[in-house]
Amino acid sequence: MPPKFNMMWIYIAVILGFLVLNYMYSSGGAKQTTYENFEKNMLMTGEVEKLVAFKSNDLLEVEVFIKPEKLKDEKYKDLVANEKSIFGATNRGPQYVFTMGSDEIFEKKLAASEANLPEGVSPVAVTYESRNNPWGGFFMTFILPIVILAGLWIFLMRRMSGGGAGGGQIFNIGKSKAQLFDKESQINITFNDVAGLEEAKTEVMEIVDFLKNPKKYTDLGGKIPKGALLVGPPGTGKTLLAKAVAGEAQVPFFSLSGSDFVEMFVGVGASRVRDLFKQAKEKSPCIIFIDEIDAIGRARGKNSVMGGNDERENTLNQLLVEMDGFGTNLGVIILAATNRLDVLDTALLRPGRFDRQISIDKPDLNGREQIFNVHLQPLKLAEEVDAKKLSAQTPGFAGAEIANVCNEAALIAARKGKVAIQMQDFQDAIDRVIGGLEKRNKIISPEEKKIVAYHEAGHAIAGWFLEHADPLVKVSIVPRGAAALGYAQYLPKEQFLYTTEQLMDSMSMTMGGRVAEDITFGRISTGAQNDLERITKLAYAMTAVYGMNPRVGNVSFNDSSGESQFHKPYSDQTAELIDAEVRLLIAEVYERTKALLLEKQDGLIAIAEKLLEKEILFQSDLEDILGKRPFANRTTYDEFVNGGVDGGGVPQTDIDLPSTVDTEDAEDVTPPSSVKESSN
Ligand code: ADP
Ligand code: ZN
């Protein structure tokens, strides 16, 4: 990483600048002149306020102070301007200085001059000062700046070393920043706090066993693994699981994040790794947990055009060396977590380093129910609250989101002054977690509301009558935080391969919103921006990555290794072909959706009007209006609630934004890679 630009550097520059100026002006502030000039132009004209004389190297230096009111004269203009530009204050003097052979000569000359002073001009006072303190000058000009600079430097070093390592930070910069949990700072998280994740738990349970009874394994000649990598999307409980391991094993637990190794100084990362392992060996048996290991574990040697990656590589190399270096019997096990397995250096994944990969996925229906049960435990609930129902309504939620829902529900209930949390509070909390803060009194004109309703109805209709589209869970047009005006939530089937037909249907469904606006109002709005973005992404993926376009052919330009970031692996002609085919594909989707919605326009209007009336529609409402879905529902909401098969796959929440602002929020809920990831 290149050294970060730091505000501190600006401060340093400014302070240095002041020191230099100060230095220049403290000795050279007064202009050199002669006695003759002084006599003729200042003394005789009555402009002198006072004189200060002092001995300097056997000569007499006389400083001339001009009367402040006279400074405004043309004569002194450049003097004043000069001084003002630096300190913004008027020149207090001395403005001039001249040198005499001795004090006697000076007095004689001055007396002679003052004898012929013109009418009205009074003689000036002379003060004699002794300034023979060489140390004063020396101190001011040399020692003081050095002391200030040194102080500044130490201050900066302290700031840069993060200050968090405790003690004399400046010397601690190469020390590991790991947080240690041991007997004194008990971890009281156990496997009971981790819901679901049964397979992962079994895997890590074994690691706990390694630490507790290593002999059982080594007696048989087995080697104890050195590390395990927890892989999974954010919020699925990786950190929680690692903490539970430490809590169960009752061994010291070092916890740190990959970015803790990163510092702007060369060599610090590597030295922190060394220090971490040194500490760990002293405390063995113990567990080291490195969260977000991708911060240092990214594949080496790529993007080297950008330069500046050496420091991270050094850190990674040191980590590899340390992992190789300690024997398997030392009783140090490294757990690491990442959600980007694909970017990790292969050397890290090799047996002997992170021998095991434990994948932690988003929970399925049962998993969600168990997680709900954990987080509902401490809450005061109304009778009606049912973890099963809640889990059915939260497809695709990770553990962290479920924890969030439970907390939000409690807050919502408290705000309404309830004594127990009711199902409705959970519903509101779910909506809030998906779509952001509800803004019922956000000013939306009736016309806009109508556009949103028809847009969402378009999605709903398209989804209902397309065989391969995902069943809808609910559609809402309650305006929400960020910029979402409405959303539709679907329940996708858990599947990893998608056929062309499925992708086409999914695109049609996404296109439904814009088409509905078009055929209803004859004009379109910016509300479909997010939909179009997804369609475009998918269309490009189908054409250039999945080899689903007959003219482009069975080629895939997916750059999974990330090597050719800066040049496209195909010719300009191919690029043109891909662009043209994507346009054709999207146009086809549009026409197809339009034909469908025109055919079902009655249903569209019925749903849109119902939405305007009720604001939120569930699957059953759709069924009331449109009749049963003409296809066997692969996974219906009812089945869920009654504990049927689980969809659990990637959640698809279609958030509609009025404009280009804040698409980030929508992406959080809708992984744009939903289709991509499942392709291999
Ligand atoms: P990750 O490290 O995978 O990003 P965390 O372990 O930090 O996720 O999880 C964040 C929070 O989500 C946890 O503190 C916990 O409250 C909740 N959580 C996640 N998964 C689970 C689970 N399986 N059981 C119970 N709570 C969970
Ligand atoms: Zn939409």
XYZ file of C-alpha atoms and ligand atoms in Angstrom:
708
model
C 0.000 0.000 0.000
C 1.435 3.395 -0.851
C 1.952 5.648 2.166
C -1.311 7.280 2.925
C -1.737 10.964 2.375
C -2.006 12.410 5.796
C -3.271 15.770 7.024
C -0.321 15.695 9.399
C 2.049 16.434 6.552
C 0.256 19.681 5.900
C 0.563 20.662 9.524
C 4.272 19.912 9.443
C 4.755 22.004 6.329
C 2.898 24.951 7.817
C 4.776 24.820 11.087
C 8.117 24.533 9.315
C 7.185 27.466 7.139
C 6.481 29.581 10.195
C 9.735 28.618 11.808
C 11.687 29.625 8.728
C 9.911 32.940 8.417
C 10.297 33.626 12.070
C 13.988 32.921 11.837
C 14.443 35.225 8.870
C 12.535 38.072 10.397
C 13.840 37.936 13.905
C 17.315 38.910 12.774
C 16.596 40.729 9.565
C 13.385 42.554 10.389
C 15.010 45.971 10.514
C 16.454 47.567 7.412
C 20.108 48.491 7.447
C 20.726 52.175 6.993
C 23.351 54.839 7.725
C 23.534 57.604 10.281
C 23.448 60.173 7.531
C 20.259 58.794 6.071
C 18.773 58.530 9.509
C 19.607 62.111 10.315
C 18.369 63.582 7.067
C 15.237 61.578 6.413
C 13.951 60.585 9.809
C 15.384 62.650 12.618
C 15.048 66.010 10.924
C 11.531 65.298 9.730
C 10.467 64.373 13.244
C 9.404 60.889 12.465
C 11.492 59.055 15.033
C 9.790 57.810 18.131
C 12.794 56.474 20.001
C 16.206 54.918 19.590
C 17.562 51.809 21.210
C 21.308 51.364 21.281
C 23.281 48.307 22.292
C 26.798 46.998 21.960
C 27.429 44.303 19.483
C 30.961 43.063 18.746
C 32.605 46.275 20.016
C 30.444 48.377 17.713
C 27.300 50.194 18.605
C 24.091 49.177 16.917
C 21.279 51.671 17.020
C 17.731 50.633 16.303
C 15.361 53.236 14.997
C 11.670 53.116 15.868
C 9.462 55.179 13.609
C 6.334 56.818 15.003
C 3.440 54.519 14.118
C 1.328 57.253 12.564
C 4.196 58.152 10.238
C 4.464 54.594 8.998
C 1.484 55.192 6.772
C 3.578 57.602 4.706
C 4.487 56.723 1.166
C 8.136 56.529 2.227
C 7.603 53.498 4.451
C 5.086 51.793 2.305
C 7.089 48.743 1.356
C 8.251 48.274 4.931
C 4.714 48.032 6.156
C 3.448 45.921 3.323
C 6.263 43.516 3.815
C 5.596 43.022 7.441
C 1.845 42.911 7.182
C 1.786 40.117 4.694
C 3.385 37.803 7.167
C 1.784 38.401 10.505
C -1.117 40.595 9.643
C -0.111 43.117 12.295
C 1.500 46.528 11.861
C 5.212 46.855 12.003
C 6.109 47.579 15.593
C 9.770 48.147 14.866
C 12.583 48.600 14.971
C 12.213 49.569 11.357
C 15.820 50.558 10.770
C 19.148 49.837 12.273
C 22.538 51.492 11.751
C 25.973 50.954 13.170
C 28.325 53.421 14.828
C 31.975 53.069 15.763
C 31.323 53.655 19.474
C 28.824 55.189 21.834
C 30.891 58.354 22.180
C 30.884 59.027 18.474
C 27.157 58.333 18.355
C 26.344 60.664 21.211
C 28.478 63.402 19.709
C 26.869 63.072 16.329
C 23.379 62.929 17.731
C 23.943 65.994 19.921
C 25.220 67.886 16.878
C 22.221 66.856 14.836
C 19.727 67.688 17.510
C 21.284 71.126 17.884
C 19.917 72.122 14.491
C 16.541 70.474 14.722
C 13.941 72.437 12.836
C 11.138 74.273 14.602
C 8.554 72.002 16.281
C 10.634 68.840 16.200
C 11.579 67.554 19.618
C 14.713 65.535 20.362
C 14.382 61.783 20.619
C 15.091 59.603 23.598
C 17.896 57.064 23.462
C 17.800 53.939 25.598
C 20.857 51.814 26.061
C 20.417 48.095 26.421
C 22.885 45.335 27.055
C 22.320 42.408 24.750
C 25.492 40.502 25.313
C 23.761 37.197 25.902
C 25.101 35.043 23.131
C 23.165 32.061 24.516
C 19.881 33.798 23.987
C 20.425 34.197 20.294
C 21.935 30.789 19.918
C 19.128 29.175 21.818
C 16.467 30.959 19.846
C 17.945 30.268 16.461
C 19.250 26.742 16.856
C 18.170 24.820 19.916
C 14.542 25.875 20.030
C 13.638 24.852 16.473
C 15.362 21.531 16.964
C 13.484 20.900 20.184
C 10.208 21.829 18.531
C 10.897 19.606 15.560
C 11.880 16.661 17.711
C 8.757 17.096 19.797
C 6.640 17.219 16.700
C 8.238 14.125 15.310
C 7.685 12.104 18.443
C 4.101 13.282 18.573
C 3.560 12.192 15.006
C 5.144 8.810 15.503
C 2.846 8.223 18.421
C -0.156 9.159 16.419
C 0.851 6.979 13.514
C 1.534 3.923 15.571
C -2.127 3.948 16.373
C -1.652 4.474 20.054
C -3.709 1.396 20.774
C -0.924 -1.022 21.523
C -0.490 0.356 25.016
C 2.687 1.420 26.701
C 5.316 3.391 24.842
C 3.578 3.171 21.528
C 6.454 4.300 19.407
C 8.417 1.175 20.170
C 5.375 -1.059 19.903
C 4.628 -0.485 16.303
C 5.910 -3.887 15.257
C 4.011 -5.649 18.009
C 0.966 -7.655 17.181
C -2.333 -5.925 17.800
C -4.102 -9.149 18.666
C -6.620 -9.025 21.438
C -6.099 -11.811 23.886
C -8.961 -13.529 25.627
C -7.907 -15.958 28.282
C -8.858 -17.099 31.753
C -8.932 -13.563 33.092
C -11.087 -12.231 30.289
C -13.413 -15.162 29.944
C -15.209 -15.799 26.731
C -18.581 -17.080 27.675
C -19.801 -17.868 24.206
C -20.423 -21.539 23.662
C -21.760 -23.637 20.845
C -25.211 -23.138 22.313
C -25.087 -19.525 21.242
C -24.437 -20.566 17.687
C -27.621 -21.747 16.094
C -27.734 -23.955 13.063
C -24.392 -24.465 11.300
C -24.409 -28.099 12.360
C -21.762 -29.296 9.912
C -19.512 -26.385 10.699
C -19.922 -27.049 14.380
C -18.934 -30.679 13.996
C -15.831 -29.640 12.115
C -14.728 -27.120 14.669
C -15.716 -29.398 17.505
C -12.984 -31.661 16.254
C -10.534 -28.802 16.431
C -11.486 -28.261 20.026
C -10.821 -31.931 20.582
C -7.389 -31.614 18.947
C -6.486 -28.961 21.435
C -7.859 -30.849 24.400
C -6.588 -34.336 23.636
C -3.848 -34.088 21.067
C -2.477 -37.455 22.145
C -5.531 -39.297 20.910
C -4.642 -38.253 17.376
C -0.875 -38.233 17.476
C -0.752 -41.724 18.964
C -2.265 -43.025 15.788
C 0.315 -41.141 13.781
C -2.057 -38.472 12.641
C -1.055 -34.865 12.343
C -3.107 -32.188 13.901
C -4.235 -29.605 11.391
C -2.678 -26.200 11.664
C -5.547 -24.132 10.600
C -9.080 -23.936 9.381
C -10.602 -21.379 7.145
C -14.169 -20.321 7.745
C -15.640 -19.245 4.451
C -18.990 -17.607 4.059
C -20.913 -14.439 3.400
C -20.797 -11.631 5.958
C -22.922 -11.937 9.039
C -23.295 -15.697 8.947
C -21.608 -16.192 12.287
C -17.978 -16.896 11.455
C -16.646 -14.733 14.230
C -19.254 -16.094 16.561
C -18.239 -19.652 15.769
C -14.556 -18.923 16.318
C -15.321 -17.350 19.671
C -17.422 -20.340 20.595
C -14.498 -22.613 19.771
C -12.331 -20.713 22.186
C -15.072 -20.697 24.778
C -15.549 -24.439 24.477
C -11.894 -25.337 24.414
C -11.116 -23.090 27.377
C -7.846 -22.055 25.811
C -6.464 -18.576 25.210
C -7.856 -16.961 22.107
C -6.064 -14.318 20.092
C -8.437 -12.339 17.978
C -7.432 -9.872 15.322
C -8.374 -8.716 11.903
C -6.330 -9.013 8.744
C -6.179 -5.280 8.454
C -4.459 -5.042 11.839
C -1.298 -6.153 10.091
C -1.437 -3.374 7.636
C 0.456 -0.233 8.471
C 2.033 2.485 6.432
C 5.541 1.524 7.431
C 7.550 -1.064 5.632
C 8.164 -4.260 7.520
C 5.644 -3.631 10.259
C 3.177 -6.219 9.003
C 5.759 -8.973 8.913
C 7.058 -8.087 12.315
C 3.543 -8.131 13.718
C 3.044 -11.616 12.326
C 6.276 -12.751 13.990
C 5.240 -11.209 17.262
C 1.788 -12.776 17.105
C 3.183 -16.246 16.664
C 5.764 -15.696 19.387
C 3.053 -14.740 21.837
C 0.859 -17.606 20.724
C 3.621 -20.159 21.271
C 4.130 -18.896 24.790
C 0.435 -19.380 25.516
C 0.012 -22.696 23.733
C -2.321 -24.504 23.469
C -4.267 -21.644 22.043
C -6.239 -20.404 19.076
C -5.414 -17.516 16.797
C -8.366 -16.057 14.990
C -7.737 -13.817 12.005
C -10.891 -12.161 10.754
C -11.075 -10.839 7.189
C -7.899 -12.612 6.244
C -8.305 -11.427 2.651
C -6.875 -8.078 3.774
C -3.455 -9.743 3.770
C -4.110 -13.045 2.061
C -4.892 -11.775 -1.413
C -3.103 -13.602 -4.172
C 0.382 -12.262 -4.680
C 1.915 -10.952 -7.830
C -1.262 -9.712 -9.395
C -2.063 -6.127 -10.208
C 1.619 -5.494 -9.887
C 1.246 -2.701 -12.400
C -0.190 -0.690 -9.591
C 2.919 -1.262 -7.518
C 3.065 -0.719 -3.796
C 1.841 -4.183 -2.898
C 5.183 -5.346 -1.620
C 4.382 -4.630 1.975
C 1.287 -6.805 1.915
C 3.194 -9.555 0.153
C 5.883 -9.440 2.790
C 3.255 -9.788 5.458
C 1.662 -12.714 3.701
C 5.016 -14.381 3.157
C 5.810 -14.028 6.804
C 2.479 -15.593 7.690
C 3.197 -18.535 5.403
C 6.645 -18.940 6.875
C 5.310 -18.881 10.415
C 2.592 -21.398 9.598
C 5.191 -23.719 8.139
C 7.570 -23.030 10.948
C 5.719 -24.249 13.956
C 5.373 -27.915 14.550
C 1.975 -29.462 14.552
C 2.333 -30.496 18.133
C 2.727 -27.016 19.483
C -0.985 -26.717 20.005
C -1.542 -23.502 18.153
C -4.452 -23.633 15.765
C -5.235 -20.813 13.425
C -8.770 -20.033 12.453
C -9.319 -17.495 9.770
C -12.465 -16.073 8.282
C -13.129 -14.650 4.867
C -15.971 -14.123 2.495
C -13.678 -13.948 -0.515
C -12.176 -17.364 -0.906
C -11.619 -16.674 -4.581
C -9.108 -13.910 -3.990
C -6.960 -15.769 -1.480
C -3.473 -16.803 -2.414
C -3.350 -20.474 -3.251
C -0.320 -20.908 -1.049
C -2.497 -20.169 1.951
C -4.973 -22.861 1.021
C -2.393 -25.545 0.526
C -2.477 -28.482 2.939
C -0.208 -27.736 5.846
C -1.506 -24.230 6.193
C -5.250 -23.908 6.255
C -5.828 -27.600 5.806
C -9.528 -27.321 6.314
C -12.096 -25.149 4.778
C -15.338 -24.914 6.630
C -17.997 -23.317 4.553
C -20.655 -21.408 6.373
C -23.642 -20.565 4.254
C -26.612 -18.402 4.789
C -29.017 -20.380 6.951
C -31.902 -22.292 5.446
C -35.402 -22.294 6.846
C -34.550 -24.512 9.797
C -31.330 -22.682 10.454
C -33.150 -19.386 10.505
C -35.695 -20.751 12.908
C -32.950 -21.849 15.281
C -31.195 -18.520 15.023
C -34.483 -16.774 15.716
C -34.901 -18.967 18.756
C -31.491 -17.918 20.065
C -32.171 -14.243 19.584
C -35.790 -14.374 20.754
C -34.660 -15.865 24.041
C -33.938 -12.626 25.864
C -36.951 -10.789 24.453
C -40.369 -10.314 26.036
C -42.687 -11.812 23.476
C -46.392 -11.923 22.924
C -47.912 -15.383 22.722
C -48.452 -15.212 18.993
C -44.790 -14.784 18.059
C -43.666 -17.810 16.143
C -40.082 -18.402 15.107
C -41.184 -20.676 12.293
C -43.330 -18.022 10.661
C -40.612 -15.460 11.088
C -38.067 -17.696 9.451
C -40.402 -18.228 6.503
C -40.675 -14.500 6.025
C -36.969 -13.881 6.014
C -35.582 -15.826 3.086
C -31.926 -15.149 2.510
C -31.335 -13.451 5.823
C -28.014 -14.124 7.482
C -27.623 -14.524 11.219
C -26.571 -10.943 11.680
C -29.699 -9.716 9.925
C -31.871 -11.938 12.052
C -30.224 -10.594 15.183
C -30.907 -7.159 13.795
C -34.577 -7.954 13.130
C -35.064 -9.148 16.702
C -33.471 -6.044 18.102
C -35.407 -3.724 15.810
C -38.663 -5.447 16.731
C -37.952 -4.808 20.395
C -37.212 -1.165 19.690
C -40.338 -0.736 17.592
C -42.506 -2.315 20.275
C -40.909 -0.131 22.923
C -41.558 2.968 20.884
C -45.215 2.047 20.729
C -45.240 1.550 24.475
C -46.095 -2.152 24.338
C -45.364 -4.564 27.164
C -44.580 -7.457 24.834
C -43.314 -7.646 21.291
C -45.977 -8.682 18.816
C -45.787 -10.325 15.433
C -46.595 -7.033 13.743
C -43.483 -5.483 15.288
C -41.391 -8.234 13.771
C -43.054 -7.679 10.428
C -42.198 -4.004 10.601
C -38.669 -4.850 11.651
C -38.238 -7.205 8.706
C -39.470 -4.550 6.322
C -37.142 -2.106 7.885
C -34.117 -4.377 7.631
C -34.906 -5.084 3.981
C -35.953 -1.699 2.789
C -34.665 0.764 5.315
C -36.598 3.063 7.549
C -40.264 3.386 6.789
C -41.203 6.875 5.793
C -44.958 6.987 5.757
C -45.010 10.723 5.682
C -42.404 11.058 3.016
C -44.058 13.360 0.573
C -44.976 11.368 -2.475
C -47.501 12.772 -4.847
C -50.485 10.582 -5.707
C -49.239 10.384 -9.290
C -45.891 9.057 -8.155
C -47.548 6.619 -5.827
C -49.575 5.380 -8.750
C -46.483 4.897 -10.884
C -44.826 2.925 -8.111
C -47.918 0.767 -7.652
C -48.136 -0.072 -11.340
C -44.403 -0.683 -11.486
C -44.537 -3.170 -8.636
C -47.696 -4.731 -10.007
C -45.816 -5.244 -13.258
C -43.155 -7.231 -11.428
C -45.792 -9.230 -9.616
C -47.760 -10.103 -12.763
C -44.698 -11.060 -14.727
C -43.534 -13.257 -11.875
C -46.940 -14.847 -11.534
C -47.352 -15.870 -15.154
C -43.800 -16.825 -16.028
C -43.108 -20.441 -15.385
C -39.538 -20.115 -14.224
C -39.834 -16.938 -12.233
C -39.561 -17.063 -8.485
C -42.703 -17.027 -6.390
C -43.445 -13.760 -4.733
C -43.492 -13.413 -0.978
C -44.720 -9.898 -0.765
C -44.823 -6.621 -2.537
C -44.903 -3.280 -0.816
C -45.186 0.316 -1.878
C -44.606 1.853 1.520
C -41.887 4.421 0.943
C -38.733 3.542 2.828
C -35.442 5.062 3.811
C -32.573 5.655 1.453
C -34.521 6.101 -1.708
C -36.527 2.947 -2.071
C -40.062 3.623 -3.174
C -41.291 0.083 -3.180
C -40.082 -3.443 -3.232
C -41.071 -6.951 -4.099
C -39.609 -9.907 -2.288
C -39.350 -13.273 -3.938
C -38.500 -16.698 -2.719
C -36.076 -18.332 -5.072
C -35.621 -22.047 -5.239
C -32.341 -23.277 -3.956
C -30.480 -24.051 -7.104
C -27.030 -23.700 -8.487
C -27.544 -24.115 -12.194
C -29.800 -21.927 -14.208
C -31.038 -22.676 -17.692
C -31.426 -20.087 -20.396
C -35.197 -20.171 -19.941
C -34.908 -19.482 -16.246
C -32.613 -16.560 -16.803
C -34.897 -15.160 -19.483
C -37.900 -15.411 -17.177
C -36.012 -13.799 -14.389
C -35.049 -10.926 -16.696
C -38.630 -10.576 -17.849
C -39.815 -10.362 -14.301
C -37.289 -7.672 -13.558
C -38.324 -5.834 -16.694
C -41.979 -6.064 -15.638
C -41.846 -2.811 -13.712
C -40.747 -0.639 -16.571
C -43.068 -2.354 -19.050
C -46.036 -1.821 -16.753
C -45.257 1.895 -16.553
C -44.932 2.023 -20.304
C -48.182 0.315 -21.203
C -50.180 1.994 -18.455
C -49.030 5.578 -18.670
C -47.370 5.650 -22.053
C -44.270 7.118 -20.486
C -41.467 5.753 -18.395
C -39.747 6.929 -15.226
C -36.379 6.666 -13.542
C -37.847 4.144 -11.132
C -36.574 1.238 -13.167
C -32.924 2.205 -12.921
C -32.051 -0.534 -10.477
C -33.978 -3.130 -12.490
C -32.262 -2.147 -15.709
C -28.894 -2.304 -14.062
C -29.515 -5.882 -13.044
C -30.878 -6.844 -16.416
C -27.860 -5.359 -18.134
C -25.473 -7.184 -15.860
C -27.265 -10.453 -16.416
C -27.476 -9.971 -20.174
C -23.742 -9.338 -20.380
C -23.096 -12.360 -18.214
C -25.268 -14.572 -20.415
C -23.547 -13.374 -23.553
C -19.929 -13.093 -22.531
C -19.593 -15.383 -19.527
C -22.100 -18.232 -19.752
C -21.784 -18.802 -23.482
C -25.541 -18.625 -23.930
C -25.562 -16.559 -27.081
C -25.518 -18.469 -30.365
C -23.627 -15.804 -32.298
C -21.007 -15.069 -29.698
C -20.733 -18.781 -29.178
C -19.642 -21.083 -26.428
C -16.988 -18.838 -25.058
C -16.547 -17.397 -21.622
C -14.604 -14.281 -20.971
C -15.054 -14.512 -17.274
C -11.754 -13.545 -15.763
C -11.864 -15.644 -12.652
C -8.165 -15.284 -12.011
C -8.355 -11.517 -12.213
C -5.218 -11.395 -14.290
C -6.271 -9.283 -17.200
C -7.891 -6.427 -15.436
C -6.587 -3.844 -17.791
C -7.064 -5.391 -21.179
C -10.027 -7.231 -22.546
C -9.365 -10.801 -23.601
C -11.216 -10.336 -26.883
C -10.961 -8.255 -29.986
C -12.813 -5.067 -30.752
C -15.060 -6.913 -33.192
C -16.083 -9.340 -30.481
C -16.707 -6.455 -28.146
C -19.005 -4.915 -30.724
C -20.746 -8.212 -31.264
C -21.282 -8.674 -27.545
C -22.705 -5.185 -27.198
C -25.039 -5.728 -30.127
C -26.199 -9.103 -28.867
C -26.857 -7.726 -25.400
C -29.031 -5.036 -26.928
C -30.905 -7.615 -28.978
C -31.420 -9.801 -25.951
C -32.746 -7.003 -23.804
C -35.025 -5.822 -26.605
C -36.366 -9.363 -26.911
C -37.008 -9.532 -23.181
C -38.812 -6.229 -23.386
C -41.096 -7.322 -26.202
C -41.839 -10.596 -24.511
C -42.730 -8.930 -21.236
C -44.827 -6.347 -23.021
C -46.843 -9.020 -24.802
C -47.427 -10.811 -21.522
C -48.488 -7.734 -19.585
C -50.784 -6.555 -22.380
C -52.457 -9.925 -22.291
C -52.862 -9.747 -18.517
C -53.584 -6.044 -18.309
C -56.783 -6.553 -16.278
C -54.839 -8.366 -13.607
C -52.195 -5.673 -13.670
C -54.722 -2.946 -13.036
C -56.471 -4.977 -10.331
C -53.229 -5.575 -8.471
C -52.021 -2.014 -8.813
C -55.288 -0.643 -7.464
C -55.235 -3.126 -4.607
C -51.697 -2.060 -3.832
C -52.694 1.577 -3.776
C -55.379 0.627 -1.328
C -53.483 -1.749 0.964
C -49.844 -0.775 0.304
C -48.638 -4.296 1.069
C -49.763 -7.460 -0.680
C -48.824 -11.013 0.180
C -48.903 -14.043 -2.011
C -52.375 -14.975 -0.843
C -53.715 -11.571 -1.919
C -52.340 -12.171 -5.384
C -54.010 -15.514 -5.456
C -57.329 -13.909 -4.576
C -57.043 -11.532 -7.494
C -55.367 -13.633 -10.135
C -56.448 -17.114 -9.201
C -54.005 -19.935 -8.622
C -50.668 -19.663 -10.304
C -50.873 -21.695 -13.534
C -47.698 -23.587 -12.674
C -47.035 -25.975 -9.871
C -45.477 -23.783 -7.238
C -42.086 -25.173 -6.655
C -41.901 -23.664 -3.244
C -44.823 -21.829 -1.883
C -45.046 -19.599 1.049
C -47.654 -21.865 2.621
C -45.433 -24.873 2.358
C -42.848 -22.903 4.183
C -44.998 -21.912 7.005
C -46.095 -25.500 7.387
C -42.521 -26.635 7.418
C -42.235 -27.856 3.868
C -39.238 -27.773 1.611
C -36.990 -24.855 1.946
C -36.067 -22.433 -0.750
C -33.391 -20.803 1.297
C -31.378 -19.916 -1.769
C -30.307 -16.478 -2.714
C -32.813 -13.904 -1.640
C -34.161 -11.791 -4.342
C -35.477 -8.509 -3.199
C -36.326 -6.135 -5.896
C -35.955 -2.647 -4.576
C -36.929 0.164 -6.823
C -35.109 3.404 -6.620
C -36.370 6.608 -8.109
C -33.034 7.605 -9.538
C -29.386 6.791 -9.568
C -28.890 7.791 -5.965
C -27.945 5.260 -3.400
C -28.090 2.060 -5.328
C -25.725 0.648 -2.750
C -28.529 0.061 -0.335
C -30.422 -2.000 -2.770
C -27.401 -4.066 -3.610
C -26.953 -5.043 -0.016
C -30.185 -6.909 -0.091
C -29.882 -8.219 -3.594
C -26.560 -9.755 -4.320
C -25.990 -8.841 -7.936
C -23.922 -11.965 -8.220
C -26.843 -14.175 -7.381
C -26.730 -15.862 -10.701
C -23.062 -15.601 -11.267
C -22.001 -17.435 -8.160
C -24.098 -20.399 -8.906
C -22.622 -21.022 -12.286
C -19.821 -23.364 -11.507
P -19.305 -12.872 10.410
O -18.076 -12.936 11.226
O -19.598 -14.130 9.671
O -19.389 -11.684 9.500
P -20.519 -12.602 12.960
O -20.021 -13.841 13.569
O -19.828 -11.349 13.353
O -20.542 -12.714 11.388
O -22.056 -12.485 13.273
C -22.665 -11.277 13.602
C -23.816 -11.511 14.554
O -24.869 -12.218 13.945
C -23.446 -12.351 15.735
O -22.907 -11.568 16.754
C -24.760 -12.972 16.144
O -25.497 -12.101 16.952
C -25.486 -13.108 14.841
N -25.380 -14.465 14.305
C -24.827 -14.801 13.128
N -24.915 -16.126 12.905
C -25.516 -16.645 13.973
C -25.891 -17.970 14.354
N -25.644 -19.033 13.569
N -26.494 -18.139 15.531
C -26.754 -17.095 16.331
N -26.432 -15.827 16.046
C -25.830 -15.589 14.880
Zn -38.657 -2.571 -10.278
